[in-house]
Every structure is written in C-alpha cells, then in structure tokens.
Amino acid sequence: MGEVGQLVIEIGCEDLPATLQPSLRDAWCYSIKQVLNNVNLSYQSINGWVTPRRLALQINGLAKQCSEQVIELRGPLLNKAFDTKKKATKTGLGFARKCGVSLKALAIIDSPQGKRLHFYQKKPGLETVQLLAGLIEKSIKQMPLIQSMRWGEQTQAFVRPVRWLLALFDKQVIEVTLWGIQAGRVTYGHRFHHPEPIVLRHSNDYRAALKNTRVIVDDASRQKQIFDKMQSLVGDEYQVIIDAPLLQEVTGLVEWPVVLLGHFSPDFLKLPEEVLISVMKYRQRYFPICDKKQVLQASFVLVSNIESRDPQRVISGNQRVMEARLCDAEFFYRRDCKHPLSHHLEQLKNIVFQKKLGTLHDKAVRMEKLAEQLADSLKLDVTVCRDAARLAKADLASEMVKEFPELQGIMGSYYVSHTNEKTKAILKMAIRQHYQPAYADDKLPVSEIACLVSLLDRCDNLIGLFSIGLRPTGDKDPFALRRAAIGVIRILLARQWPLTCHALLDQVCQVWVEQADASEKKHFNAALIDQVWQFLKIRLKQWCQQNRPISIIAAVLACDDSNIVALNARMQALQAFAGTPIFDTVVATNKRIVQILKKNPTSFVHQPWQMEDLVEIAEKQLASHLMQEKPHIEKQIAARNYEKALQHLATFTEPLTNFFDQVMVLSEHPQLRQTRLALLDELHQLFLKIADFSLAMDRAS
C-alpha cells in the first residue's frame, strides 16, 4: 500500500432528532463505503459519529491514490467484426467505439470459438484529492433519509438545516459545496460552553479539539460515560432502572453529559409504580431508581447537557417540573378512581376505532359476544371471559390513559373492581396483558383468559380492517396487522387450543355482520375469511422457518387444514420422519403419483374403484394394503397422533414400489386405466391428510 491519509467530514446542523441519529450515522457509513469501493479507493477503517448538532465521519488509512485500474473487454469474433471483404462491420465499429479507441488499436486474440477482437488497457489511479469532493457529495446524496426538509432557497434536502461543513484530508481542505455552504477547516464546540469557531490544522486534531470544547463526538463513548456515571452516582445500595432505548435517546440529546441526582416527594409513591416510571421515562427522560429489593424510590437520575457552576440549581429546576407532572398524574388518577371501570364503557362511544368501522364501544360489544361463544368450547369461565373482553378497552376513556397512552391496559387493571377477589385478580391480569404480545418476541399473556381476550382483539382487527381493504402492502403496515397475525399464531400454539382458523374467523365475521349496515354485510363473506387465512398462513410459514426446513413447511401447509396447532404438530412429526432412511422413498413415490395424476386430471376425479376390476398381483396387493391401513391411519390422524400415522404410511413403500415396477398405470383399456388412476388418487388423498410429500425435499437435497 502506498501513502495514506485521514479524512474527516462533519455536517454541522440544527438539533437532529435523537431517535434518528443512529440510523443516520449507519446510513452515511454504508454510503461512503459504497462510493469508495466503486472507485477502488482503499482504506483501513471508517468511524461514524453523531451528536445533536453534528454528523461526522473519520476515514483512517485512506489511500492518497486510487489503485491502478485494468480494463479488459472481449470483443466479437473476426467474422462478425469484418465482412468477407475485410471491411469493418457495425458490430466491429460499435465495439471500438465502446472502448474509446480506433479499430486498428484493438488486439486480436485466440479463443475456443476462434479469433476475436480484444481490448486491454491499464489506467493509472487518480489522486484521491481529485475525487474526494465528488465522492463526498455522492455519499450524502444517496443516503436514505427517513425524514427530510428544505430551508431557505436550498433545493437539496436534509434532516435538519445545515449550518457548517468541515472536510479535511490530513491538512488539506476538500473543496466541496453542499447546501450552499463551502466546506472548510472550521467546526464548532458546545453550544453554550464554547460557541466560538474552532479552526483545525489537521484532521487528527478533530476529536481532541471537540473534547476540549465540551463535545464528546463519539456517541458510543458518550453512552458509556452516561451509563458509568449513573451507576457510580447511586452507589451500591441502589440501582438505576436503565431502559436501553431511553439511554440511546438521552445520548442523542447531549454533547457533554452531566449526570445528576434528583428527588421528589415520597407522597407520590402512593401512585401506581407504572405511572411514576412513565412520567420519568416518557415525559422527562429521567431514569428511575430502585433499591436491591426492586422497590421504587422517590429519586431519579437526570442527564444534563450543561456543566453548571451551580448544579443544585439545575437539579431544583428539574425537581419542580417533575413534581408538577406528578401532581397532574395524581389528579387524573384520583378522578378516575371515583368511578368503577365499567363507568368508562359508555364513553367509548365517543372514541372512534376506525372511521369506517365504528367506535371502541362497538368493538367491546363484539369482543364480549365472541368471548361468550368461545369460552364454553375452551372450557373457560364464560362470565369471567365475557367481563374481561367487555372491559379490556374501557380504560382508553379514562383521564389517565388519555394523558399517558402508554399505560393502556395497565390502568384498567388498577381500576377494575369485583366482589370476588379471585375473579378480580383474573380480570386485572386479562385487562393488563391482553395487549401482549406487542411485538414478535414479546412475552405472551400468562393466563388463559388474557390469551383469549388477546386472540379475539387481534382477530377482530384483522377481519375489520381487511373488510375495508386496509391490508398491509409492501413495508407499510400502519395498523400492525402482521404483528397481530403473529400474535394469533403464537397464542394458539402456546395454548394448544383446537380451533380452526376458518371457524374462528367465521365467528368473528358473524359478529361483525350483526353490527354492519345492510350495504356492508356483503363484505363479511367466505372470500374475506379465506383472504385473512392466507395472510395468517404466510405469517405461519415465516414463523416456522426459524426452526424448520422450508420444504417441510410447504408440504404441510399444502394440506386443506386451518388448524394451526394441528399443522404445527404435522410439521414436527414430518421433520422427525424426514430423518429416517425410508423418507426419500416416500417422497420419490409421492412425486411419481402426483406427476401421473397431473397428466390425467379429467380421467379419475376421485372416482370410486372396485377390487374386481384390478388385474395384476402388485396392484391387488396395493389395493388390499390401502383398504387394511386406511382406517388405522385416519384414526391416528383424528387423534393427532401423526407419528403413528406416518409409520403406517411408510408401510406403503414396498407395495408402491412393486406397483410401479410391475403395473402399467396408463393401460390401453380405459376402464382399467381409470381404476388404477382412481386407486392412486385415493392413496394420494390419504397422504395429503398429513402433508403433500411431493413438495418435500429428500435428504440429499
């Protein structure tokens, strides 16, 4: 490697949203790597940094000259490049033009097809300084921006208005102009501690110069410093409740973190713990503190962006704001507690679920009816299930949840009341947990009744939103229906409830029909149920791919069954069966059966067959074996003992092999051909009750 240097680029701007900072940094790092690789410009490492006021890159070991470029192009054969009179054809002239040289400058080489034109050129690498302005501009323009804006007379967009631009390659300024700003060697320190410009002589000075002016540009170092200071501040007797997303967000709010300890009145500890934590985390960006027994304390940790000469003044200001927030929360809580949770049900009539789908009160009525219908079949307490479903959304009308939406379900569990303490505990858990799972890997509700309410909530959303055409498209899923589908699958699998999705979705549709206007009833039909089932099926396929081969999944999902628990059990049994030596033979014979039946689709169509119509010994043996084994297999499938059923199906290997070796299926005699095809079709239908083995891959594949 030749001479190398260090490049530092900094975009100085107005405050960047904290939640976007990591993705911006990563996107720019990826973009600069792409443009450097495209021009064969080598480097040792790239560091990306971000603060509220700047986005920066440091490229270490950047070559001062691009690598030598070798261009080699294979041209047309001579008989295509020249005609019989040795005059250049359009093909030959076109190749020369593509290479940027005359036809005479091209070489002729031998190839397996004959002599042909050939172009070879070595281009010396350009100096890096000549390229950097264009590369920097390209790397910024091709960054994907989740949010962008324009300001002033600028046409180029960015996340926030840009105020300065720094670009230094060792000591040399890279002359690039972006957003109407000429890059230079000037940056700026902390907004309050050092607002004056900082002139850098060398790119090596960048981090140290900023640190001297109260800016820790490396966000990873900044985050570690916040974490370490919080731990040391509270001592060994207490611990800070550190939420990773909050820590990342706070890191993006400060350039010079100063960690301080604040307190609030212990009287507020009478409020539900979740309320206190919500106020601290989501309203104030504070970190709660608890003792070794996980008991919440009347204290918090705050991270300031100013190193004040009077830290107590900063703490006092934050404590006043915190107390004001807690006073509001206490007021809302006391006001809500004056009424039972059922009091809020009537108010749900004023909260729209979706403008075409009615109110949350309508949804509560549907969920109550569905819970009543399903509870009995699942052997659950019908009354408790009905109450849990009816009250699940009631707290959305409470003052507390209106102010703190993240407490939905949680506040309902505090407001619920019942004369029977056991029933009250079940209702509290169901209302609190029915929003789970909130994401793919989130924990499931603990109780069965909470799982039922969660399941009905998601099925109701799927049917309702699909009925008005609001299904997810591409990467857009504003109503989180993909997560809802995964939730349905996980709950059914975890609880092992014997519910077929077609029947479950049909029940949901019937409840919707009861509420729908005459013009809307037609939307809730078999086509809608099948559409939602196909959507669930795709999610089931993706979910199962985490621990099962895709061919096993495809083979089972080809079955005409919408019982997710049964489908999962089939996959498990088939995956185990796939490890046996006989599996390959079963797959091969099934593929052969399917190929034969596909070529003759109209000649059998599940026609009955008669034993006396069979002629050959091998086909009679196969027919006898089918008649003998079919009742046993169907009995095992009905009992969901798929392992036993597969063992019985495996016994068809030998009679099937003999059948194909000794019997001409497509006989010249129509009646005999029809009988043999019908026999194979009946056997195929029996195999399909477990899986479509023709879609499974053998072990070699």
XYZ file of C-alpha atoms in Angstrom:
701
model
C 0.000 0.000 0.000
C 1.239 3.493 -0.885
C 0.831 6.674 1.095
C -2.300 7.001 3.213
C -4.056 9.835 4.971
C -7.010 10.570 7.207
C -10.245 12.144 6.046
C -12.669 13.864 8.428
C -16.064 15.106 7.241
C -18.549 16.865 9.505
C -22.044 18.125 8.753
C -22.954 20.740 11.361
C -26.689 21.316 11.686
C -29.554 22.242 13.926
C -30.549 19.638 16.512
C -31.005 16.201 14.957
C -33.867 14.048 16.326
C -32.310 11.701 18.883
C -34.207 8.661 17.622
C -32.915 9.138 14.061
C -29.259 9.668 14.919
C -28.055 6.008 14.908
C -29.733 5.251 11.566
C -28.297 8.436 10.020
C -24.785 7.557 11.171
C -25.034 3.995 9.885
C -26.541 5.094 6.564
C -23.711 7.538 5.884
C -21.059 4.962 6.822
C -22.625 2.479 4.414
C -22.933 5.086 1.663
C -19.300 6.231 1.901
C -18.093 2.631 1.820
C -20.040 2.069 -1.382
C -18.636 5.107 -3.188
C -15.045 4.386 -2.086
C -15.273 0.763 -3.203
C -16.730 1.793 -6.551
C -13.570 3.761 -7.428
C -11.135 1.190 -5.936
C -10.069 3.573 -3.196
C -8.688 1.562 -0.293
C -8.978 2.458 3.402
C -8.298 0.832 6.769
C -11.404 1.760 8.765
C -14.381 4.103 8.885
C -15.728 5.616 12.108
C -19.152 7.228 12.156
C -20.171 9.587 14.957
C -23.255 11.626 15.722
C -24.282 14.245 18.281
C -27.346 16.503 18.418
C -25.525 19.137 16.343
C -23.289 17.149 14.006
C -22.897 14.052 11.867
C -19.269 13.075 11.306
C -17.117 10.517 9.523
C -13.467 9.689 10.092
C -11.839 7.537 7.398
C -8.486 6.172 8.516
C -5.737 4.848 6.281
C -7.306 6.300 3.137
C -5.036 5.765 0.132
C -3.779 9.000 -1.430
C -4.089 7.486 -4.872
C -6.618 5.072 -6.369
C -5.471 1.596 -7.324
C -4.390 1.052 -10.905
C -7.405 0.075 -12.989
C -7.177 -2.730 -15.540
C -9.858 -2.685 -18.244
C -10.197 -5.840 -20.318
C -13.049 -6.373 -22.767
C -13.692 -9.366 -25.007
C -14.952 -8.331 -28.421
C -16.790 -10.011 -31.303
C -15.361 -12.801 -33.466
C -13.473 -11.594 -36.538
C -16.119 -12.977 -38.912
C -18.640 -10.744 -37.111
C -16.349 -7.715 -36.822
C -15.375 -7.782 -40.538
C -17.257 -8.814 -43.651
C -15.919 -11.063 -46.435
C -14.137 -8.063 -47.984
C -12.379 -7.419 -44.635
C -14.341 -4.235 -44.194
C -15.379 -3.320 -40.653
C -18.977 -4.107 -39.792
C -21.281 -2.157 -37.460
C -20.515 -4.750 -34.786
C -16.754 -4.160 -35.023
C -17.072 -0.375 -35.152
C -19.516 -0.416 -32.221
C -17.062 -2.374 -30.051
C -14.241 0.060 -30.893
C -16.488 2.989 -30.038
C -17.402 1.345 -26.729
C -13.702 1.009 -25.895
C -12.972 4.605 -26.928
C -10.266 3.692 -29.456
C -9.944 3.120 -33.193
C -10.478 -0.332 -34.689
C -6.779 -0.581 -35.502
C -5.874 -0.141 -31.815
C -7.712 -3.319 -30.838
C -5.811 -6.580 -30.424
C -6.749 -9.949 -31.923
C -6.628 -12.999 -29.665
C -7.395 -16.693 -29.938
C -10.447 -18.134 -28.207
C -12.180 -21.540 -28.218
C -14.679 -20.115 -30.724
C -11.953 -18.647 -32.958
C -10.043 -15.369 -33.350
C -11.762 -12.293 -31.925
C -11.158 -8.630 -31.089
C -9.832 -7.789 -27.649
C -9.295 -4.587 -25.691
C -6.795 -4.249 -22.832
C -5.863 -1.059 -21.004
C -4.167 -0.078 -17.776
C -5.364 3.188 -16.301
C -3.222 4.777 -13.607
C -5.162 5.591 -10.446
C -6.223 9.189 -9.912
C -5.097 11.141 -6.874
C -7.598 10.887 -4.036
C -7.808 14.656 -3.570
C -9.147 14.999 -7.123
C -12.000 12.602 -6.349
C -12.994 13.394 -2.793
C -15.299 16.358 -3.483
C -17.432 14.288 -5.841
C -17.346 11.229 -3.586
C -18.424 13.203 -0.512
C -21.285 14.807 -2.427
C -22.401 11.455 -3.862
C -22.244 9.700 -0.476
C -24.515 12.346 1.070
C -26.996 12.484 -1.801
C -27.532 8.728 -1.856
C -28.195 8.490 1.879
C -31.762 7.289 2.555
C -33.449 9.929 4.722
C -36.476 8.823 6.751
C -37.338 12.457 7.381
C -36.090 15.397 5.343
C -36.725 19.098 4.884
C -35.643 22.046 2.762
C -34.891 25.530 4.055
C -34.207 28.951 2.632
C -33.530 28.795 -1.093
C -31.853 25.384 -0.942
C -33.136 22.584 -3.166
C -31.075 19.836 -1.515
C -32.846 18.330 1.483
C -31.514 17.061 4.794
C -32.939 16.013 8.149
C -32.340 19.463 9.667
C -30.944 22.759 8.289
C -27.159 22.569 7.783
C -25.093 25.408 9.266
C -21.472 24.443 8.559
C -19.431 21.862 6.676
C -15.964 20.553 7.501
C -13.891 18.379 5.129
C -10.196 17.792 5.883
C -7.857 15.275 4.272
C -4.881 15.468 6.606
C -4.074 19.212 6.365
C -5.842 19.868 3.067
C -9.371 21.251 2.814
C -11.562 19.407 0.310
C -13.309 21.987 -1.815
C -16.877 20.756 -1.865
C -20.028 22.854 -1.699
C -23.274 21.442 -0.334
C -26.475 23.228 0.739
C -24.828 26.432 -0.457
C -22.051 26.045 2.116
C -18.354 25.804 1.160
C -16.527 23.158 3.217
C -13.639 24.390 5.314
C -11.489 23.569 8.333
C -13.820 25.197 10.871
C -16.071 23.397 13.341
C -17.895 24.474 16.499
C -17.807 23.260 20.084
C -20.554 23.061 22.680
C -23.472 25.415 22.015
C -23.147 27.102 25.447
C -19.686 26.260 26.745
C -17.780 27.126 23.546
C -19.923 28.714 20.801
C -16.856 30.202 19.066
C -15.475 28.644 15.838
C -12.613 26.134 16.097
C -10.026 26.100 13.314
C -8.407 22.694 12.746
C -4.912 22.453 11.288
C -5.022 18.676 10.761
C -7.758 16.050 10.658
C -6.018 14.286 13.573
C -6.957 17.213 15.816
C -10.712 16.737 15.327
C -11.784 14.631 18.338
C -9.368 16.236 20.800
C -10.358 19.766 19.751
C -14.028 18.999 20.270
C -13.416 17.343 23.624
C -11.541 20.459 24.778
C -14.634 22.485 23.918
C -17.075 20.204 25.811
C -18.176 17.890 22.982
C -17.791 14.109 23.075
C -18.367 13.401 19.401
C -18.235 9.582 19.705
C -21.790 8.590 20.651
C -20.693 5.143 21.888
C -18.218 6.774 24.305
C -20.863 9.267 25.348
C -23.359 6.495 26.108
C -20.796 4.520 28.120
C -19.901 7.613 30.107
C -23.575 8.229 30.974
C -24.037 4.585 31.992
C -20.919 4.511 34.192
C -21.693 7.831 35.885
C -25.255 6.772 36.711
C -24.053 3.591 38.385
C -21.438 5.384 40.443
C -23.861 8.187 41.399
C -26.417 5.967 43.187
C -23.876 3.761 44.975
C -24.061 0.070 45.849
C -27.322 0.169 47.833
C -29.437 1.325 44.891
C -29.629 0.698 41.181
C -30.775 2.721 38.208
C -33.548 1.234 36.079
C -31.859 1.597 32.704
C -34.040 1.238 29.634
C -31.834 0.696 26.549
C -33.941 2.810 24.110
C -34.132 5.636 26.669
C -30.375 5.508 27.237
C -29.817 5.736 23.482
C -32.259 8.634 23.190
C -30.687 10.570 26.060
C -27.263 10.017 24.495
C -28.619 11.729 21.389
C -29.838 14.734 23.387
C -26.492 15.776 24.878
C -22.975 16.526 23.670
C -21.396 16.888 27.103
C -23.342 14.642 29.523
C -23.554 15.714 33.150
C -25.334 13.150 35.352
C -27.254 14.482 38.365
C -29.441 13.022 41.118
C -32.916 14.445 41.784
C -35.705 13.673 44.265
C -39.463 14.091 44.563
C -41.904 13.910 47.458
C -42.322 10.366 48.868
C -46.084 11.048 48.993
C -46.224 10.393 45.249
C -45.088 6.801 45.817
C -48.762 6.079 46.596
C -49.407 6.311 42.845
C -49.084 3.101 40.806
C -45.445 2.355 40.104
C -46.053 2.280 36.339
C -47.376 5.870 36.482
C -44.237 7.132 38.204
C -41.972 5.318 35.763
C -43.994 6.560 32.788
C -43.712 10.174 33.930
C -39.966 9.827 34.434
C -39.191 7.913 31.234
C -41.613 9.221 28.639
C -42.244 12.770 29.821
C -38.977 13.843 31.423
C -36.385 11.402 30.020
C -35.271 10.579 33.579
C -34.057 7.239 34.880
C -35.944 5.776 37.882
C -34.081 4.363 40.891
C -34.940 1.316 42.982
C -33.323 -0.472 45.891
C -31.920 -4.002 45.925
C -35.433 -5.373 46.519
C -36.662 -3.644 43.341
C -38.726 -1.158 45.372
C -39.077 2.160 43.560
C -37.530 5.149 45.313
C -38.549 8.820 45.379
C -35.440 9.673 43.357
C -34.335 9.828 39.745
C -31.260 10.360 37.597
C -31.230 13.126 35.002
C -28.689 13.827 32.274
C -27.968 17.485 31.601
C -26.180 18.992 28.591
C -24.645 21.783 30.677
C -21.877 21.642 33.257
C -23.303 24.287 35.535
C -21.314 26.172 38.158
C -24.351 25.613 40.387
C -25.552 22.018 39.774
C -28.124 22.270 42.580
C -29.942 24.952 40.620
C -30.271 22.578 37.650
C -31.486 19.794 39.959
C -34.045 22.081 41.662
C -35.478 23.154 38.311
C -35.910 19.572 37.185
C -37.430 18.585 40.531
C -40.056 21.347 40.206
C -41.027 20.122 36.743
C -41.142 16.530 37.979
C -43.401 17.408 40.916
C -45.740 19.326 38.602
C -46.019 16.320 36.303
C -46.726 14.022 39.238
C -49.395 16.401 40.569
C -51.161 16.156 37.211
C -50.910 12.359 37.261
C -52.244 12.231 40.823
C -55.188 14.430 39.863
C -56.112 12.206 36.895
C -55.706 9.045 38.963
C -57.928 10.247 41.800
C -60.538 11.427 39.333
C -60.594 8.049 37.575
C -60.822 6.156 40.858
C -64.117 7.864 41.717
C -65.865 5.544 39.265
C -65.657 1.816 38.527
C -64.025 0.741 35.276
C -67.406 -0.126 33.770
C -68.317 3.579 34.045
C -65.943 4.315 31.150
C -67.641 1.855 28.785
C -70.296 4.376 27.777
C -67.590 6.929 26.990
C -66.063 4.521 24.466
C -68.942 5.520 22.157
C -67.090 8.823 21.670
C -63.785 7.191 20.670
C -63.528 6.119 17.020
C -61.943 2.725 16.376
C -61.644 3.462 12.644
C -63.795 5.912 10.722
C -65.359 3.134 8.617
C -65.525 0.598 11.438
C -67.367 2.386 14.215
C -66.313 3.105 17.790
C -64.398 1.314 20.511
C -67.734 0.647 22.195
C -68.781 -1.352 19.125
C -65.522 -3.286 19.385
C -66.112 -4.002 23.094
C -69.578 -5.398 22.286
C -68.131 -7.659 19.565
C -65.365 -8.948 21.825
C -67.872 -9.679 24.613
C -70.056 -11.754 22.279
C -67.081 -13.644 20.867
C -65.730 -14.392 24.341
C -69.084 -15.796 25.363
C -69.178 -18.041 22.267
C -65.634 -19.376 22.600
C -65.273 -19.672 26.383
C -67.545 -22.687 26.657
C -65.780 -24.645 23.893
C -62.416 -23.903 25.536
C -63.771 -24.878 28.983
C -63.212 -21.432 30.471
C -65.432 -19.475 32.861
C -67.958 -17.849 30.498
C -68.882 -14.990 32.856
C -65.284 -14.005 33.595
C -64.313 -14.236 29.908
C -67.246 -12.057 28.922
C -66.411 -9.438 31.577
C -62.726 -9.413 30.651
C -63.470 -8.911 26.946
C -66.072 -6.217 27.682
C -63.774 -4.226 29.992
C -60.497 -4.737 28.134
C -60.640 -1.385 26.304
C -62.572 0.586 28.939
C -59.541 2.383 30.366
C -58.956 4.075 26.982
C -61.680 6.515 28.043
C -60.008 7.258 31.405
C -58.289 10.561 32.113
C -55.025 8.836 32.932
C -54.751 6.925 29.655
C -55.757 9.998 27.669
C -52.745 11.751 29.211
C -50.452 8.705 29.256
C -51.435 6.426 26.316
C -48.587 4.023 27.068
C -50.470 2.994 30.242
C -53.404 1.429 28.355
C -54.352 -1.874 29.918
C -52.188 -1.142 32.942
C -54.552 1.492 34.356
C -57.547 -0.719 33.607
C -56.057 -3.390 35.847
C -55.961 -0.856 38.712
C -59.477 0.443 38.130
C -61.247 -2.928 37.840
C -63.376 -3.964 40.805
C -65.219 -7.167 41.746
C -66.738 -8.605 44.891
C -64.860 -11.888 44.379
C -61.124 -11.330 44.909
C -60.127 -14.340 42.796
C -62.232 -13.131 39.884
C -60.860 -9.616 40.344
C -57.287 -10.936 40.084
C -58.133 -12.799 36.858
C -59.779 -9.703 35.362
C -56.839 -7.490 36.349
C -54.409 -9.848 34.614
C -56.569 -10.184 31.488
C -57.027 -6.426 31.058
C -53.341 -5.708 31.677
C -51.950 -8.447 29.462
C -54.339 -8.575 26.515
C -52.117 -6.175 24.532
C -49.365 -8.801 24.606
C -47.526 -9.812 22.510
C -46.820 -6.236 21.420
C -44.037 -7.370 19.045
C -42.759 -10.642 17.559
C -40.617 -11.739 20.510
C -42.687 -10.179 23.284
C -43.893 -12.451 26.083
C -47.396 -13.912 25.850
C -50.197 -13.317 28.369
C -49.876 -15.593 31.387
C -53.496 -16.547 31.990
C -55.802 -18.407 29.599
C -58.473 -15.717 29.787
C -55.914 -12.996 28.961
C -54.819 -15.109 25.973
C -58.441 -15.443 24.820
C -59.067 -11.685 25.002
C -55.771 -11.013 23.212
C -56.697 -13.525 20.489
C -60.156 -12.025 19.960
C -58.777 -8.477 19.882
C -56.380 -9.406 17.071
C -58.897 -11.444 15.065
C -61.417 -8.600 15.314
C -58.809 -6.158 13.968
C -57.835 -8.476 11.106
C -61.395 -9.084 9.918
C -62.490 -5.469 10.309
C -59.515 -3.853 8.591
C -59.307 -6.447 5.807
C -63.033 -5.911 5.111
C -62.365 -2.280 4.124
C -59.218 -3.081 2.151
C -56.666 -1.911 4.722
C -54.354 -4.910 4.445
C -50.569 -4.385 4.704
C -48.773 -3.519 1.468
C -45.017 -3.735 0.979
C -43.280 -2.299 4.035
C -46.373 -0.338 5.105
C -48.423 -1.786 7.933
C -49.937 1.191 9.812
C -52.317 -0.988 11.846
C -49.636 -3.568 12.765
C -51.654 -6.413 11.244
C -48.551 -8.521 10.638
C -47.794 -8.385 14.364
C -51.441 -9.158 15.091
C -51.223 -12.267 12.901
C -48.041 -13.433 14.619
C -49.804 -12.886 17.956
C -52.727 -15.096 16.867
C -50.327 -17.853 15.800
C -48.226 -17.705 18.967
C -51.252 -17.748 21.284
C -52.863 -20.710 19.517
C -49.597 -22.660 19.575
C -48.806 -21.813 23.193
C -52.296 -22.730 24.442
C -52.757 -25.690 22.063
C -56.348 -24.621 21.503
C -58.093 -26.893 18.939
C -59.542 -24.005 16.929
C -59.599 -23.992 13.138
C -58.905 -20.519 11.808
C -61.717 -20.747 9.268
C -64.259 -21.446 12.015
C -62.792 -18.802 14.338
C -62.749 -16.123 11.628
C -66.272 -17.101 10.567
C -67.483 -16.461 14.131
C -65.771 -13.059 14.078
C -67.436 -12.271 10.736
C -70.873 -13.189 12.087
C -70.460 -10.755 14.978
C -69.392 -8.030 12.541
C -72.458 -8.776 10.380
C -74.749 -8.168 13.375
C -73.398 -4.614 13.674
C -72.933 -3.841 9.967
C -75.335 -1.847 7.814
C -77.200 -3.683 5.067
C -74.754 -2.399 2.433
C -71.740 -3.553 4.447
C -72.886 -7.084 5.312
C -71.804 -8.415 1.911
C -68.131 -7.717 2.727
C -68.101 -10.300 5.531
C -68.123 -13.435 3.414
C -66.155 -16.620 2.731
C -63.771 -14.720 0.433
C -62.805 -12.379 3.291
C -62.246 -15.316 5.653
C -60.027 -17.039 3.104
C -58.101 -13.795 2.482
C -57.339 -13.412 6.199
C -56.444 -17.112 6.485
C -53.980 -16.825 3.583
C -52.451 -13.825 5.369
C -52.139 -15.861 8.577
C -50.688 -18.751 6.579
C -47.865 -16.563 5.238
C -47.035 -15.406 8.761
C -47.149 -19.030 9.991
C -44.728 -20.027 7.258
C -42.322 -17.235 8.243
C -42.661 -18.042 11.948
C -41.932 -21.750 11.426
C -38.870 -21.040 9.259
C -36.968 -20.177 12.434
C -36.526 -23.862 13.278
C -37.849 -25.964 10.382
C -36.818 -26.631 6.764
C -38.914 -24.692 4.281
C -39.762 -27.827 2.271
C -41.326 -29.457 5.361
C -43.373 -26.305 5.999
C -44.521 -26.107 2.365
C -45.501 -29.792 2.340
C -47.703 -29.429 5.447
C -49.241 -26.065 4.524
C -50.416 -27.585 1.236
C -52.966 -29.542 3.300
C -56.546 -28.345 3.409
C -56.489 -27.547 7.123
C -56.589 -24.241 9.002
C -55.943 -25.675 12.468
C -52.628 -24.050 13.353
C -51.965 -26.404 16.276
C -52.554 -29.454 14.056
C -50.406 -28.007 11.266
C -47.560 -27.393 13.696
C -47.855 -30.953 15.044
C -47.739 -32.289 11.477
C -44.567 -30.281 10.779
C -42.951 -31.613 13.931
C -43.831 -35.223 13.059
C -42.793 -34.839 9.415
C -39.476 -33.243 10.370
C -38.709 -36.230 12.617
C -39.844 -38.615 9.863
C -37.537 -36.845 7.396
C -34.569 -38.170 9.374
C -35.480 -41.809 8.688
C -33.974 -43.812 5.762
C -37.390 -44.565 4.248
C -38.297 -40.858 3.880
C -36.570 -40.472 0.498
C -38.510 -43.393 -0.956
C -41.817 -41.995 0.321
C -41.043 -38.612 -1.245
C -39.991 -40.176 -4.562
C -43.097 -42.386 -4.874
C -45.392 -39.463 -3.978
C -43.785 -37.277 -6.605
C -44.350 -40.030 -9.137
C -48.012 -40.357 -8.127
C -48.543 -36.587 -8.436
C -46.877 -36.472 -11.863
C -49.128 -39.254 -13.149
C -52.293 -37.680 -11.734
C -51.430 -34.222 -13.094
C -51.116 -35.609 -16.603
C -54.530 -37.241 -16.346
C -56.658 -34.767 -14.366
C -60.006 -35.428 -16.010
C -59.923 -39.219 -16.167
C -60.495 -40.008 -12.486
C -61.649 -37.012 -10.377
C -61.858 -39.016 -7.154
C -63.834 -41.814 -8.816
C -64.622 -44.982 -6.824
C -62.831 -48.146 -7.847
C -63.612 -51.857 -7.492
C -61.195 -54.583 -6.418
C -62.544 -56.966 -9.068
C -61.523 -54.505 -11.803
C -57.830 -54.939 -10.909
C -55.753 -57.492 -12.800
C -52.122 -57.567 -11.724
C -50.968 -59.099 -8.418
C -48.987 -55.961 -7.459
C -51.978 -53.658 -7.840
C -54.223 -56.025 -5.903
C -51.670 -56.127 -3.108
C -51.524 -52.307 -3.070
C -55.323 -52.079 -3.015
C -55.592 -54.618 -0.185
C -52.947 -52.788 1.818
C -54.821 -49.498 1.310
C -58.107 -50.988 2.499
C -56.376 -52.501 5.522
C -54.324 -49.450 6.580
C -56.661 -46.567 5.747
C -58.923 -46.907 8.842
C -55.881 -47.075 11.156
C -54.286 -44.015 9.541
C -57.497 -41.969 9.686
C -57.950 -42.952 13.333
C -54.404 -41.801 14.214
C -54.880 -38.530 12.295
C -58.157 -37.860 14.097
C -56.318 -38.395 17.393
C -53.481 -36.103 16.138
C -51.005 -38.932 16.560
C -49.165 -38.010 13.385
C -46.043 -40.005 14.238
C -48.083 -43.240 14.286
C -49.915 -42.226 11.122
C -46.585 -41.680 9.345
C -45.396 -45.090 10.454
C -48.480 -46.633 8.827
C -47.969 -44.560 5.671
C -44.369 -45.748 5.475
C -45.643 -49.326 5.055
C -46.869 -48.390 1.562
C -43.303 -48.087 0.289
C -42.879 -51.715 -0.748
C -46.330 -52.243 -2.347
C -45.982 -48.923 -4.200
C -42.525 -49.831 -5.487
C -43.825 -53.188 -6.720
C -46.829 -51.455 -8.264
C -44.711 -49.066 -10.321
C -42.278 -51.842 -11.299
C -44.917 -54.325 -12.425
C -48.009 -52.343 -13.445
C -48.595 -50.132 -16.484
C -50.808 -47.426 -14.951
C -51.876 -45.905 -18.252
C -53.294 -49.069 -19.686
C -54.739 -49.196 -23.181
C -58.035 -50.362 -21.662
C -59.972 -47.275 -20.454
C -61.730 -48.996 -17.566
C -58.506 -50.493 -16.208
C -56.663 -47.179 -16.604
C -59.498 -45.418 -14.799
C -59.387 -47.919 -11.920
C -55.631 -47.642 -11.489
C -55.734 -43.834 -11.532
C -58.571 -43.807 -9.007
C -56.576 -46.167 -6.763
C -53.544 -43.870 -6.897
C -55.752 -40.831 -6.283
C -57.303 -42.368 -3.160
C -53.839 -43.196 -1.856
C -52.648 -39.664 -2.664
C -55.613 -38.155 -0.788
C -54.708 -40.294 2.225
C -51.123 -38.989 2.202
C -52.430 -35.418 1.836
C -54.137 -35.710 5.214
C -50.634 -35.411 6.667
C -48.731 -33.459 4.014
C -48.085 -33.118 0.306
C -44.956 -35.267 0.236
C -44.287 -34.318 -3.383
C -43.282 -30.825 -2.124
C -40.821 -32.191 0.447
C -37.159 -32.450 -0.416
C -35.313 -35.699 0.034
C -32.370 -35.791 2.432
C -29.794 -35.380 -0.342
C -31.461 -32.157 -1.478
